PDB file of C-alpha atoms in Angstrom:
ATOM      1  CA  MET A   1     -75.502 131.228  70.379  1.00  0.00           C
ATOM      2  CA  ALA A   2     -73.887 134.501  69.494  1.00  0.00           C
ATOM      3  CA  ILE A   3     -73.729 136.419  72.838  1.00  0.00           C
ATOM      4  CA  VAL A   4     -74.940 139.843  72.672  1.00  0.00           C
ATOM      5  CA  ASP A   5     -73.085 141.000  75.940  1.00  0.00           C
ATOM      6  CA  ALA A   6     -73.442 145.213  76.233  1.00  0.00           C
ATOM      7  CA  ASP A   7     -70.145 145.453  77.742  1.00  0.00           C
ATOM      8  CA  VAL A   8     -68.102 143.356  75.689  1.00  0.00           C
ATOM      9  CA  ALA A   9     -69.329 145.143  72.958  1.00  0.00           C
ATOM     10  CA  ALA A  10     -68.364 148.865  74.159  1.00  0.00           C
ATOM     11  CA  GLN A  11     -64.656 147.466  75.373  1.00  0.00           C
ATOM     12  CA  ALA A  12     -64.683 146.592  71.167  1.00  0.00           C
ATOM     13  CA  ASP A  13     -66.171 150.045  70.516  1.00  0.00           C
ATOM     14  CA  TRP A  14     -69.486 148.517  69.099  1.00  0.00           C
ATOM     15  CA  SER A  15     -72.988 149.448  70.026  1.00  0.00           C
ATOM     16  CA  PRO A  16     -74.955 146.085  71.320  1.00  0.00           C
ATOM     17  CA  LEU A  17     -77.571 146.955  68.291  1.00  0.00           C
ATOM     18  CA  ASP A  18     -74.919 147.311  65.797  1.00  0.00           C
ATOM     19  CA  LEU A  19     -73.073 144.138  67.104  1.00  0.00           C
ATOM     20  CA  ALA A  20     -76.467 141.623  67.000  1.00  0.00           C
ATOM     21  CA  ALA A  21     -77.061 143.160  63.336  1.00  0.00           C
ATOM     22  CA  ALA A  22     -73.300 142.187  62.674  1.00  0.00           C
ATOM     23  CA  PHE A  23     -73.620 138.633  64.243  1.00  0.00           C
ATOM     24  CA  LEU A  24     -77.088 138.457  61.975  1.00  0.00           C
ATOM     25  CA  ASP A  25     -75.718 139.354  58.663  1.00  0.00           C
ATOM     26  CA  GLY A  26     -72.801 136.495  59.630  1.00  0.00           C
ATOM     27  CA  GLY A  27     -75.653 133.801  59.427  1.00  0.00           C
ATOM     28  CA  ALA A  28     -76.354 133.365  63.745  1.00  0.00           C
ATOM     29  CA  ARG A  29     -79.891 132.650  64.193  1.00  0.00           C
ATOM     30  CA  LEU A  30     -79.714 132.214  68.107  1.00  0.00           C
ATOM     31  CA  LEU A  31     -78.763 135.524  69.878  1.00  0.00           C
ATOM     32  CA  GLN A  32     -78.713 136.003  73.752  1.00  0.00           C
ATOM     33  CA  VAL A  33     -78.620 139.772  74.671  1.00  0.00           C
ATOM     34  CA  ARG A  34     -77.050 140.263  78.055  1.00  0.00           C
ATOM     35  CA  ALA A  35     -76.526 143.835  79.392  1.00  0.00           C
ATOM     36  CA  LYS A  36     -75.500 143.073  82.960  1.00  0.00           C
ATOM     37  CA  HIS A  37     -74.935 146.591  84.146  1.00  0.00           C
ATOM     38  CA  ALA A  38     -77.740 148.580  82.118  1.00  0.00           C
ATOM     39  CA  SER A  39     -80.855 149.912  84.149  1.00  0.00           C
ATOM     40  CA  SER A  40     -84.093 147.672  83.291  1.00  0.00           C
ATOM     41  CA  ALA A  41     -85.148 150.586  80.661  1.00  0.00           C
ATOM     42  CA  ALA A  42     -81.968 150.319  78.435  1.00  0.00           C
ATOM     43  CA  LEU A  43     -81.672 146.551  78.511  1.00  0.00           C
ATOM     44  CA  LEU A  44     -85.754 146.942  77.356  1.00  0.00           C
ATOM     45  CA  ASP A  45     -84.827 148.929  74.889  1.00  0.00           C
ATOM     46  CA  LEU A  46     -81.921 146.920  73.753  1.00  0.00           C
ATOM     47  CA  ALA A  47     -83.698 143.860  73.577  1.00  0.00           C
ATOM     48  CA  THR A  48     -86.759 144.936  71.878  1.00  0.00           C
ATOM     49  CA  ALA A  49     -84.590 146.436  68.777  1.00  0.00           C
ATOM     50  CA  VAL A  50     -82.877 143.203  68.776  1.00  0.00           C
ATOM     51  CA  VAL A  51     -86.051 141.292  68.445  1.00  0.00           C
ATOM     52  CA  ALA A  52     -86.949 143.279  65.750  1.00  0.00           C
ATOM     53  CA  LEU A  53     -83.958 143.283  63.698  1.00  0.00           C
ATOM     54  CA  SER A  54     -84.292 139.387  64.367  1.00  0.00           C
ATOM     55  CA  ARG A  55     -87.559 139.108  63.323  1.00  0.00           C
ATOM     56  CA  ARG A  56     -86.496 139.866  59.402  1.00  0.00           C
ATOM     57  CA  CYS A  57     -84.617 136.529  59.044  1.00  0.00           C
ATOM     58  CA  GLN A  58     -86.488 134.388  61.577  1.00  0.00           C
ATOM     59  CA  ALA A  59     -83.644 134.340  64.314  1.00  0.00           C
ATOM     60  CA  VAL A  60     -84.256 133.125  67.838  1.00  0.00           C
ATOM     61  CA  VAL A  61     -84.041 135.994  70.210  1.00  0.00           C
ATOM     62  CA  VAL A  62     -83.637 134.988  74.197  1.00  0.00           C
ATOM     63  CA  VAL A  63     -82.699 137.530  76.975  1.00  0.00           C
ATOM     64  CA  ASN A  64     -79.956 137.235  79.936  1.00  0.00           C
ATOM     65  CA  ASP A  65     -81.304 137.461  83.335  1.00  0.00           C
ATOM     66  CA  ARG A  66     -84.822 139.071  83.012  1.00  0.00           C
ATOM     67  CA  ALA A  67     -88.125 137.183  82.095  1.00  0.00           C
ATOM     68  CA  ASP A  68     -89.777 140.402  82.943  1.00  0.00           C
ATOM     69  CA  VAL A  69     -87.411 142.105  80.055  1.00  0.00           C
ATOM     70  CA  ALA A  70     -87.933 139.280  77.733  1.00  0.00           C
ATOM     71  CA  ARG A  71     -91.988 139.197  78.040  1.00  0.00           C
ATOM     72  CA  LEU A  72     -92.143 143.118  77.143  1.00  0.00           C
ATOM     73  CA  ALA A  73     -89.450 142.929  74.587  1.00  0.00           C
ATOM     74  CA  ALA A  74     -91.632 140.152  72.880  1.00  0.00           C
ATOM     75  CA  ALA A  75     -88.096 137.908  72.655  1.00  0.00           C
ATOM     76  CA  ASP A  76     -88.644 134.175  72.157  1.00  0.00           C
ATOM     77  CA  GLY A  77     -87.558 133.311  76.104  1.00  0.00           C
ATOM     78  CA  VAL A  78     -84.959 134.180  78.585  1.00  0.00           C
ATOM     79  CA  HIS A  79     -81.546 132.652  79.652  1.00  0.00           C
ATOM     80  CA  VAL A  80     -81.558 132.473  83.822  1.00  0.00           C
ATOM     81  CA  GLY A  81     -78.396 131.897  85.601  1.00  0.00           C
ATOM     82  CA  GLN A  82     -78.415 130.039  89.591  1.00  0.00           C
ATOM     83  CA  ASP A  83     -79.066 132.964  91.194  1.00  0.00           C
ATOM     84  CA  ASP A  84     -82.405 134.640  89.135  1.00  0.00           C
ATOM     85  CA  LEU A  85     -85.932 133.521  89.108  1.00  0.00           C
ATOM     86  CA  ASP A  86     -86.359 129.633  89.350  1.00  0.00           C
ATOM     87  CA  ALA A  87     -87.103 127.733  86.141  1.00  0.00           C
ATOM     88  CA  SER A  88     -90.704 127.065  86.768  1.00  0.00           C
ATOM     89  CA  SER A  89     -91.862 130.416  87.945  1.00  0.00           C
ATOM     90  CA  VAL A  90     -90.103 131.715  84.315  1.00  0.00           C
ATOM     91  CA  ARG A  91     -92.032 129.288  82.318  1.00  0.00           C
ATOM     92  CA  THR A  92     -95.173 130.420  84.354  1.00  0.00           C
ATOM     93  CA  LEU A  93     -94.611 134.172  83.271  1.00  0.00           C
ATOM     94  CA  LEU A  94     -93.682 133.125  79.637  1.00  0.00           C
ATOM     95  CA  GLY A  95     -96.052 130.615  78.681  1.00  0.00           C
ATOM     96  CA  PRO A  96     -95.261 126.713  77.514  1.00  0.00           C
ATOM     97  CA  ASP A  97     -93.756 127.657  74.369  1.00  0.00           C
ATOM     98  CA  ALA A  98     -91.105 130.327  75.444  1.00  0.00           C
ATOM     99  CA  VAL A  99     -87.602 128.885  75.101  1.00  0.00           C
ATOM    100  CA  VAL A 100     -85.923 128.997  78.999  1.00  0.00           C
ATOM    101  CA  GLY A 101     -82.608 127.931  79.298  1.00  0.00           C
ATOM    102  CA  LEU A 102     -80.526 127.743  82.380  1.00  0.00           C
ATOM    103  CA  SER A 103     -77.038 127.988  83.306  1.00  0.00           C
ATOM    104  CA  THR A 104     -75.272 125.125  86.054  1.00  0.00           C
ATOM    105  CA  HIS A 105     -72.001 124.867  86.719  1.00  0.00           C
ATOM    106  CA  THR A 106     -71.859 121.631  88.791  1.00  0.00           C
ATOM    107  CA  PRO A 107     -73.060 118.122  88.269  1.00  0.00           C
ATOM    108  CA  ALA A 108     -75.468 118.851  91.265  1.00  0.00           C
ATOM    109  CA  GLN A 109     -77.096 121.994  89.829  1.00  0.00           C
ATOM    110  CA  LEU A 110     -77.172 119.938  86.459  1.00  0.00           C
ATOM    111  CA  ASP A 111     -79.263 117.535  87.694  1.00  0.00           C
ATOM    112  CA  ASP A 112     -81.703 119.656  89.159  1.00  0.00           C
ATOM    113  CA  ALA A 113     -81.574 121.719  85.971  1.00  0.00           C
ATOM    114  CA  LEU A 114     -83.041 118.281  84.305  1.00  0.00           C
ATOM    115  CA  GLN A 115     -85.720 117.877  86.507  1.00  0.00           C
ATOM    116  CA  GLN A 116     -87.159 121.741  85.853  1.00  0.00           C
ATOM    117  CA  PRO A 117     -89.719 122.556  82.812  1.00  0.00           C
ATOM    118  CA  VAL A 118     -86.649 124.209  80.400  1.00  0.00           C
ATOM    119  CA  THR A 119     -85.900 124.302  77.306  1.00  0.00           C
ATOM    120  CA  TYR A 120     -82.421 123.587  77.538  1.00  0.00           C
ATOM    121  CA  VAL A 121     -79.465 123.418  79.933  1.00  0.00           C
ATOM    122  CA  ALA A 122     -76.171 125.387  79.700  1.00  0.00           C
ATOM    123  CA  VAL A 123     -72.644 124.046  81.050  1.00  0.00           C
ATOM    124  CA  GLY A 124     -69.788 125.934  81.845  1.00  0.00           C
ATOM    125  CA  PRO A 125     -67.426 127.691  82.014  1.00  0.00           C
ATOM    126  CA  VAL A 126     -66.099 124.866  79.593  1.00  0.00           C
ATOM    127  CA  PHE A 127     -62.308 126.635  79.590  1.00  0.00           C
ATOM    128  CA  GLY A 128     -61.240 129.746  81.438  1.00  0.00           C
ATOM    129  CA  THR A 129     -62.952 133.003  80.267  1.00  0.00           C
ATOM    130  CA  SER A 130     -62.439 137.171  80.811  1.00  0.00           C
ATOM    131  CA  THR A 131     -65.766 137.738  79.823  1.00  0.00           C
ATOM    132  CA  LYS A 132     -67.656 136.970  82.827  1.00  0.00           C
ATOM    133  CA  ALA A 133     -67.457 136.231  86.367  1.00  0.00           C
ATOM    134  CA  THR A 134     -68.872 133.247  87.296  1.00  0.00           C
ATOM    135  CA  GLY A 135     -67.038 131.970  90.248  1.00  0.00           C
ATOM    136  CA  TYR A 136     -66.572 128.738  89.313  1.00  0.00           C
ATOM    137  CA  GLU A 137     -63.453 126.840  87.876  1.00  0.00           C
ATOM    138  CA  ALA A 138     -63.301 125.546  84.373  1.00  0.00           C
ATOM    139  CA  ILE A 139     -65.285 122.064  83.629  1.00  0.00           C
ATOM    140  CA  GLY A 140     -63.209 120.940  80.896  1.00  0.00           C
ATOM    141  CA  LEU A 141     -64.647 118.518  78.132  1.00  0.00           C
ATOM    142  CA  ASP A 142     -64.473 115.370  80.435  1.00  0.00           C
ATOM    143  CA  ALA A 143     -67.658 117.315  82.406  1.00  0.00           C
ATOM    144  CA  VAL A 144     -69.032 118.236  79.331  1.00  0.00           C
ATOM    145  CA  ARG A 145     -69.242 114.859  77.902  1.00  0.00           C
ATOM    146  CA  GLU A 146     -70.884 113.896  81.071  1.00  0.00           C
ATOM    147  CA  ALA A 147     -73.194 116.358  81.092  1.00  0.00           C
ATOM    148  CA  ALA A 148     -74.264 115.430  77.412  1.00  0.00           C
ATOM    149  CA  ARG A 149     -75.042 111.783  78.577  1.00  0.00           C
ATOM    150  CA  GLN A 150     -77.119 113.138  81.384  1.00  0.00           C
ATOM    151  CA  SER A 151     -79.236 115.701  79.186  1.00  0.00           C
ATOM    152  CA  ARG A 152     -79.635 113.176  76.285  1.00  0.00           C
ATOM    153  CA  ALA A 153     -80.981 110.847  78.911  1.00  0.00           C
ATOM    154  CA  ARG A 154     -83.671 113.269  79.655  1.00  0.00           C
ATOM    155  CA  ARG A 155     -83.892 114.808  76.167  1.00  0.00           C
ATOM    156  CA  ARG A 156     -82.605 118.101  76.084  1.00  0.00           C
ATOM    157  CA  PRO A 157     -80.238 120.294  74.538  1.00  0.00           C
ATOM    158  CA  LEU A 158     -77.184 121.165  75.791  1.00  0.00           C
ATOM    159  CA  VAL A 159     -75.459 124.187  75.332  1.00  0.00           C
ATOM    160  CA  ALA A 160     -71.506 124.889  76.260  1.00  0.00           C
ATOM    161  CA  ILE A 161     -69.720 128.379  77.374  1.00  0.00           C
ATOM    162  CA  GLY A 162     -67.423 129.766  78.456  1.00  0.00           C
ATOM    163  CA  GLY A 163     -63.840 130.262  76.870  1.00  0.00           C
ATOM    164  CA  ILE A 164     -65.069 128.538  73.699  1.00  0.00           C
ATOM    165  CA  THR A 165     -63.316 129.524  70.444  1.00  0.00           C
ATOM    166  CA  ILE A 166     -63.621 128.613  67.028  1.00  0.00           C
ATOM    167  CA  ASP A 167     -60.624 126.333  67.128  1.00  0.00           C
ATOM    168  CA  SER A 168     -61.967 124.455  70.698  1.00  0.00           C
ATOM    169  CA  ALA A 169     -65.752 124.615  69.419  1.00  0.00           C
ATOM    170  CA  PRO A 170     -65.623 121.448  67.609  1.00  0.00           C
ATOM    171  CA  ASP A 171     -64.080 119.650  70.052  1.00  0.00           C
ATOM    172  CA  VAL A 172     -66.568 120.906  72.627  1.00  0.00           C
ATOM    173  CA  LEU A 173     -69.447 119.444  70.031  1.00  0.00           C
ATOM    174  CA  ALA A 174     -67.477 116.277  69.732  1.00  0.00           C
ATOM    175  CA  ALA A 175     -67.967 115.939  73.369  1.00  0.00           C
ATOM    176  CA  GLY A 176     -71.833 116.186  73.043  1.00  0.00           C
ATOM    177  CA  ALA A 177     -73.015 119.805  73.585  1.00  0.00           C
ATOM    178  CA  ASP A 178     -75.552 120.464  71.075  1.00  0.00           C
ATOM    179  CA  CYS A 179     -74.596 124.282  70.626  1.00  0.00           C
ATOM    180  CA  VAL A 180     -71.914 126.553  71.807  1.00  0.00           C
ATOM    181  CA  ALA A 181     -72.487 129.935  73.109  1.00  0.00           C
ATOM    182  CA  VAL A 182     -69.810 132.225  72.894  1.00  0.00           C
ATOM    183  CA  ILE A 183     -68.995 135.982  73.203  1.00  0.00           C
ATOM    184  CA  GLY A 184     -64.959 137.327  73.309  1.00  0.00           C
ATOM    185  CA  ASP A 185     -63.884 135.118  70.212  1.00  0.00           C
ATOM    186  CA  LEU A 186     -66.726 136.425  67.883  1.00  0.00           C
ATOM    187  CA  LEU A 187     -65.052 140.061  68.339  1.00  0.00           C
ATOM    188  CA  ARG A 188     -61.350 138.869  68.404  1.00  0.00           C
ATOM    189  CA  THR A 189     -60.477 139.588  64.586  1.00  0.00           C
ATOM    190  CA  GLY A 190     -62.780 143.194  64.529  1.00  0.00           C
ATOM    191  CA  ASP A 191     -65.138 141.583  62.023  1.00  0.00           C
ATOM    192  CA  PRO A 192     -67.555 139.526  64.187  1.00  0.00           C
ATOM    193  CA  THR A 193     -70.033 139.329  60.535  1.00  0.00           C
ATOM    194  CA  GLY A 194     -67.192 137.303  59.108  1.00  0.00           C
ATOM    195  CA  ARG A 195     -66.274 135.508  62.461  1.00  0.00           C
ATOM    196  CA  VAL A 196     -69.764 134.214  62.956  1.00  0.00           C
ATOM    197  CA  ARG A 197     -69.390 132.810  59.149  1.00  0.00           C
ATOM    198  CA  ALA A 198     -66.310 131.108  59.727  1.00  0.00           C
ATOM    199  CA  TYR A 199     -67.692 129.370  63.039  1.00  0.00           C
ATOM    200  CA  LEU A 200     -70.514 128.330  60.788  1.00  0.00           C
ATOM    201  CA  ASP A 201     -68.482 126.897  57.811  1.00  0.00           C
ATOM    202  CA  ARG A 202     -65.997 125.010  60.608  1.00  0.00           C
ATOM    203  CA  LEU A 203     -69.233 123.514  62.415  1.00  0.00           C
ATOM    204  CA  THR A 204     -71.246 122.760  59.678  1.00  0.00           C
ATOM    205  CA  LEU A 205     -68.119 120.412  57.633  1.00  0.00           C
TER     206      LEU A 205
END
C-alpha cells in the first residue's frame, strides 16, 4: 500500500497527484490518499483525480479518514482510525462492496476491529516513524506475529504500517502481515517510481 500523503509529498517537493502517478508508474496497485491538513474540498479534488488516474491501471484507492469524501470521489473505500467514524457506520454509508480498513495500535483495539465489518485491519506503528504522530509506541515484529495469528483466525488481511523500509519489509511479511503500508521510504531516494519497483522486486522474490 503506497500512501500518498500530501504533507510528506510537499516536504519532498512533489505534488500529491504527481506522486500518485509516480507510484502507479512503478507498479503500485493499492493507494491510500491522505491529506490531514487539507480542506474537505481540496481532499475531494485530490481523491477524485487520484481515482481517475488509478482507473487506467485498475488500481485500488482508499481515502484516509473520510468516508464521505471516498464516496463522492468514487474511491474503492476508506481507511479509518480509532477516532474516526466507526466501521459499521462506514459500511452502512459505502455499502457491502467497499474496502474498509481500520487502524489498530493495541491488542484490545485489534480484537475489537476483528469483530467489525472491515475488509482489513492495520497494525502499527511497527517501527518508529516520523511521518505520523500516533501517540503509540512501536509494537515490533512479535506483535505483528500475534496480530497475524488473530487476523487469520477471523479471515481478515493484515496491513502493517509505521517506519517500514525496503530492508525491513520482508521481515514484516515473514512475521505474517499480508501487506505493508509505506510512506516516507518511498520518497527516500528521490525516485518514487523506481523505489516502488524496487519494493515489488524485493517482495515478490
